[in-house]
Amino acid sequence: MKLTHLSAFPTATICLVLAASAQSRPFDSIRKAFEALSEQSPLGSSNLFDGIMSPPEDTVSTGVIISDVIGKTQSIGIFSGLTRDIGAVSDRLNDAHQNATVLAPDNSAMKNLDRKPWEDPKDYQTLGATAYEGGEGEDRANRNLRRFVESHIVPESPWEAGKKVNTLAGNEIWYETKGGKTKIQPQGVEVTSIADEVANGQVWILSGSLS
Ligand SMILES: *[C@@H]1O[C@H](CO)[C@@H](O)[C@H](O)[C@H]1NC(C)=O
């Protein structure tokens, strides 16, 4: 955009526009952000930090909650961005009285998904290539995206090995540790580390997605 265009708007108007766009996240902007992040080169500068695991902060007793910390781990930045974009999920992670175990696929898992997290092959079968266009299409995409994110959130913490639980999306999962590896079942997706342990739960990092 040319500066001459910008200067045509009074500063107050620009501030209002910026404030409005920061509050709501329409699907189109989520899609653009997701695609921009997914297309970053694996050698991009943001990945400089991927290998550095900040140790779980010693904050369990100080009232720090999942929503405070989930954005700080670079290696799960794509997934954590989605948790903040979906109101129902961010409200939950922001609630100090409801525990959760967040199973966050790492950035390479998010980049290697077979399809975008808001796409469902069934929608393309029944509705064709325009399944996610128009107002109804956006609603459909938003519902699918919410289901994707919710299928990675266990509504309890601590969560014991072997205990079958329904995720917020309603699918049943459990985990087991064998030969030093912890895997979410039935998908068999490995838990590579625990990023955070805070007052209302934990954030685990997965090497794949559960969808
Ligand atoms: C919630 O998590 C905290 C921190 O791990 C734990 O002390 C507490 O017992 C949990 N509450 C419930 C209801 O599971």
XYZ file of C-alpha atoms and ligand atoms in Angstrom:
225
model
C 0.000 0.000 0.000
C 1.252 3.481 -0.829
C 1.812 5.883 2.007
C -0.302 8.475 0.244
C -3.280 6.143 0.671
C -2.623 5.655 4.339
C -2.271 9.344 5.012
C -5.732 9.891 3.570
C -7.168 8.262 6.710
C -7.189 10.083 10.006
C -5.003 8.294 12.551
C -8.027 7.606 14.768
C -9.712 5.633 11.984
C -6.626 3.511 11.482
C -6.476 2.769 15.205
C -10.126 1.719 15.226
C -9.606 -0.593 12.259
C -6.557 -2.168 13.879
C -8.369 -2.616 17.199
C -11.327 -4.300 15.512
C -9.142 -6.714 13.580
C -7.217 -7.667 16.707
C -10.383 -8.674 18.524
C -12.085 -10.940 16.025
C -10.474 -13.609 13.979
C -12.616 -14.278 10.926
C -11.896 -17.570 9.227
C -10.225 -15.914 6.263
C -7.582 -14.362 8.481
C -7.040 -17.649 10.341
C -6.555 -19.387 7.006
C -4.027 -16.819 5.797
C -2.074 -16.947 9.051
C -2.048 -20.737 9.006
C -0.876 -20.874 5.407
C 1.824 -18.270 5.972
C 3.181 -20.188 8.978
C 2.930 -23.562 7.237
C 4.904 -22.353 4.257
C 7.837 -20.997 6.245
C 11.053 -22.704 5.283
C 12.236 -25.221 7.881
C 15.452 -23.183 8.048
C 13.594 -19.949 8.706
C 14.806 -17.840 11.575
C 11.844 -18.663 13.824
C 13.028 -22.259 13.841
C 16.321 -21.263 15.415
C 14.536 -21.722 18.716
C 12.868 -25.032 17.897
C 15.561 -27.155 19.456
C 15.676 -25.229 22.695
C 13.220 -26.642 25.200
C 12.498 -24.251 27.982
C 12.232 -26.411 31.104
C 8.729 -26.589 32.584
C 8.425 -23.440 34.602
C 8.094 -23.909 38.306
C 4.759 -22.180 38.366
C 2.178 -24.748 39.457
C 1.486 -22.916 42.677
C 1.627 -19.357 41.363
C -1.595 -19.275 39.381
C -0.025 -19.332 35.922
C -2.375 -21.178 33.547
C -2.172 -22.852 30.143
C -3.267 -19.803 28.166
C -0.371 -17.838 29.699
C 2.297 -20.241 28.517
C 1.114 -22.070 25.394
C 2.223 -19.301 23.040
C 5.773 -19.300 24.370
C 6.965 -22.586 22.904
C 8.148 -21.876 19.346
C 8.031 -25.491 18.212
C 4.232 -25.656 18.642
C 3.529 -22.120 17.417
C 1.175 -23.137 14.599
C -1.077 -25.249 16.827
C -1.030 -22.831 19.743
C -2.101 -20.053 17.359
C -5.174 -22.110 16.476
C -6.041 -22.658 20.147
C -6.128 -18.882 20.582
C -8.193 -18.295 17.444
C -11.057 -20.555 18.505
C -13.088 -18.896 21.236
C -14.424 -22.066 22.866
C -10.920 -23.477 23.189
C -9.176 -20.318 24.343
C -11.898 -19.771 26.967
C -11.319 -23.268 28.277
C -7.513 -22.901 28.454
C -8.014 -19.542 30.125
C -10.199 -21.036 32.881
C -8.126 -21.638 36.003
C -10.828 -23.936 37.406
C -10.922 -26.402 34.525
C -7.874 -28.594 34.010
C -6.739 -29.816 30.617
C -3.926 -31.737 28.972
C -3.166 -30.083 25.637
C -1.667 -32.478 23.079
C 0.039 -30.046 20.736
C 1.337 -31.340 17.387
C 4.704 -29.708 16.655
C 5.153 -27.365 13.705
C 6.456 -30.022 11.346
C 3.446 -32.230 12.107
C 1.173 -29.278 11.316
C 3.038 -28.574 8.082
C 2.837 -32.222 7.028
C -0.908 -32.707 7.538
C -2.530 -34.542 4.614
C -5.047 -31.718 4.378
C -5.690 -28.376 6.015
C -7.078 -28.736 9.534
C -10.423 -27.243 8.433
C -10.850 -29.607 5.484
C -12.970 -32.755 5.642
C -12.930 -35.053 2.590
C -16.644 -35.708 3.168
C -17.415 -32.023 2.581
C -15.645 -32.140 -0.784
C -17.528 -35.333 -1.679
C -20.938 -33.876 -0.942
C -20.361 -30.216 -1.819
C -17.515 -30.182 -4.328
C -14.589 -27.815 -4.618
C -16.487 -24.823 -3.229
C -17.271 -26.542 0.100
C -15.554 -23.782 2.086
C -16.662 -20.751 0.137
C -19.318 -18.250 1.124
C -20.799 -17.731 4.564
C -21.926 -21.345 5.036
C -18.585 -22.581 3.796
C -16.787 -20.472 6.371
C -19.034 -21.788 9.139
C -18.280 -25.322 7.987
C -14.535 -24.615 7.957
C -14.728 -23.075 11.425
C -16.594 -26.102 12.805
C -14.043 -28.489 11.297
C -11.156 -26.425 12.639
C -12.686 -26.383 16.091
C -13.133 -30.169 15.962
C -9.491 -30.571 14.884
C -8.198 -28.499 17.790
C -10.622 -30.044 20.314
C -9.518 -33.556 19.303
C -6.125 -32.565 20.791
C -7.447 -31.459 24.187
C -8.042 -33.861 27.055
C -10.385 -32.274 29.604
C -8.387 -33.480 32.591
C -4.966 -33.192 34.210
C -3.253 -35.053 35.750
C -4.073 -37.758 33.188
C -2.967 -41.258 34.125
C -1.295 -43.718 31.758
C -3.768 -46.169 30.260
C -6.834 -44.173 31.265
C -9.274 -43.872 28.381
C -10.718 -40.386 28.085
C -12.831 -38.494 25.590
C -11.194 -35.396 24.131
C -13.231 -32.188 23.898
C -14.125 -33.348 20.375
C -15.485 -36.618 21.817
C -12.969 -39.133 20.433
C -11.589 -41.690 22.885
C -7.822 -41.780 23.456
C -5.322 -43.037 26.023
C -1.542 -43.281 26.252
C 1.092 -45.830 27.158
C 4.836 -45.793 27.723
C 6.937 -48.627 26.319
C 10.683 -48.819 25.746
C 11.074 -45.227 26.892
C 8.529 -43.894 24.393
C 5.160 -42.477 25.313
C 2.509 -42.808 22.625
C -1.039 -41.537 22.334
C -3.321 -44.419 21.330
C -5.035 -45.640 19.244
C -3.176 -43.383 16.787
C 0.302 -44.344 18.046
C 1.536 -40.731 17.965
C 4.643 -40.099 20.060
C 4.802 -37.551 22.877
C 8.245 -35.973 22.486
C 8.226 -33.780 25.589
C 6.200 -31.879 28.126
C 6.466 -28.172 27.390
C 4.639 -26.812 30.404
C 3.095 -27.818 33.688
C 0.942 -25.080 35.201
C -1.934 -24.629 37.614
C -4.714 -25.860 35.285
C -2.875 -28.578 33.423
C -0.066 -29.481 31.053
C 1.045 -28.921 27.472
C 2.530 -31.978 25.772
C 4.330 -31.858 22.429
C 3.447 -34.526 19.846
C 5.411 -35.513 16.747
C 2.178 -36.007 14.782
C -1.475 -35.037 14.752
C -4.369 -37.097 16.116
C -6.816 -36.401 13.310
C -5.643 -29.566 38.419
O -4.249 -29.506 38.188
C -3.497 -29.183 39.352
C -2.054 -28.999 38.926
O -1.564 -30.156 38.305
C -3.679 -30.250 40.400
O -2.957 -29.897 41.561
C -5.160 -30.380 40.727
O -5.357 -31.439 41.622
C -5.968 -30.632 39.457
N -7.385 -30.618 39.765
C -8.200 -31.579 39.344
C -9.650 -31.391 39.712
O -7.830 -32.539 38.694
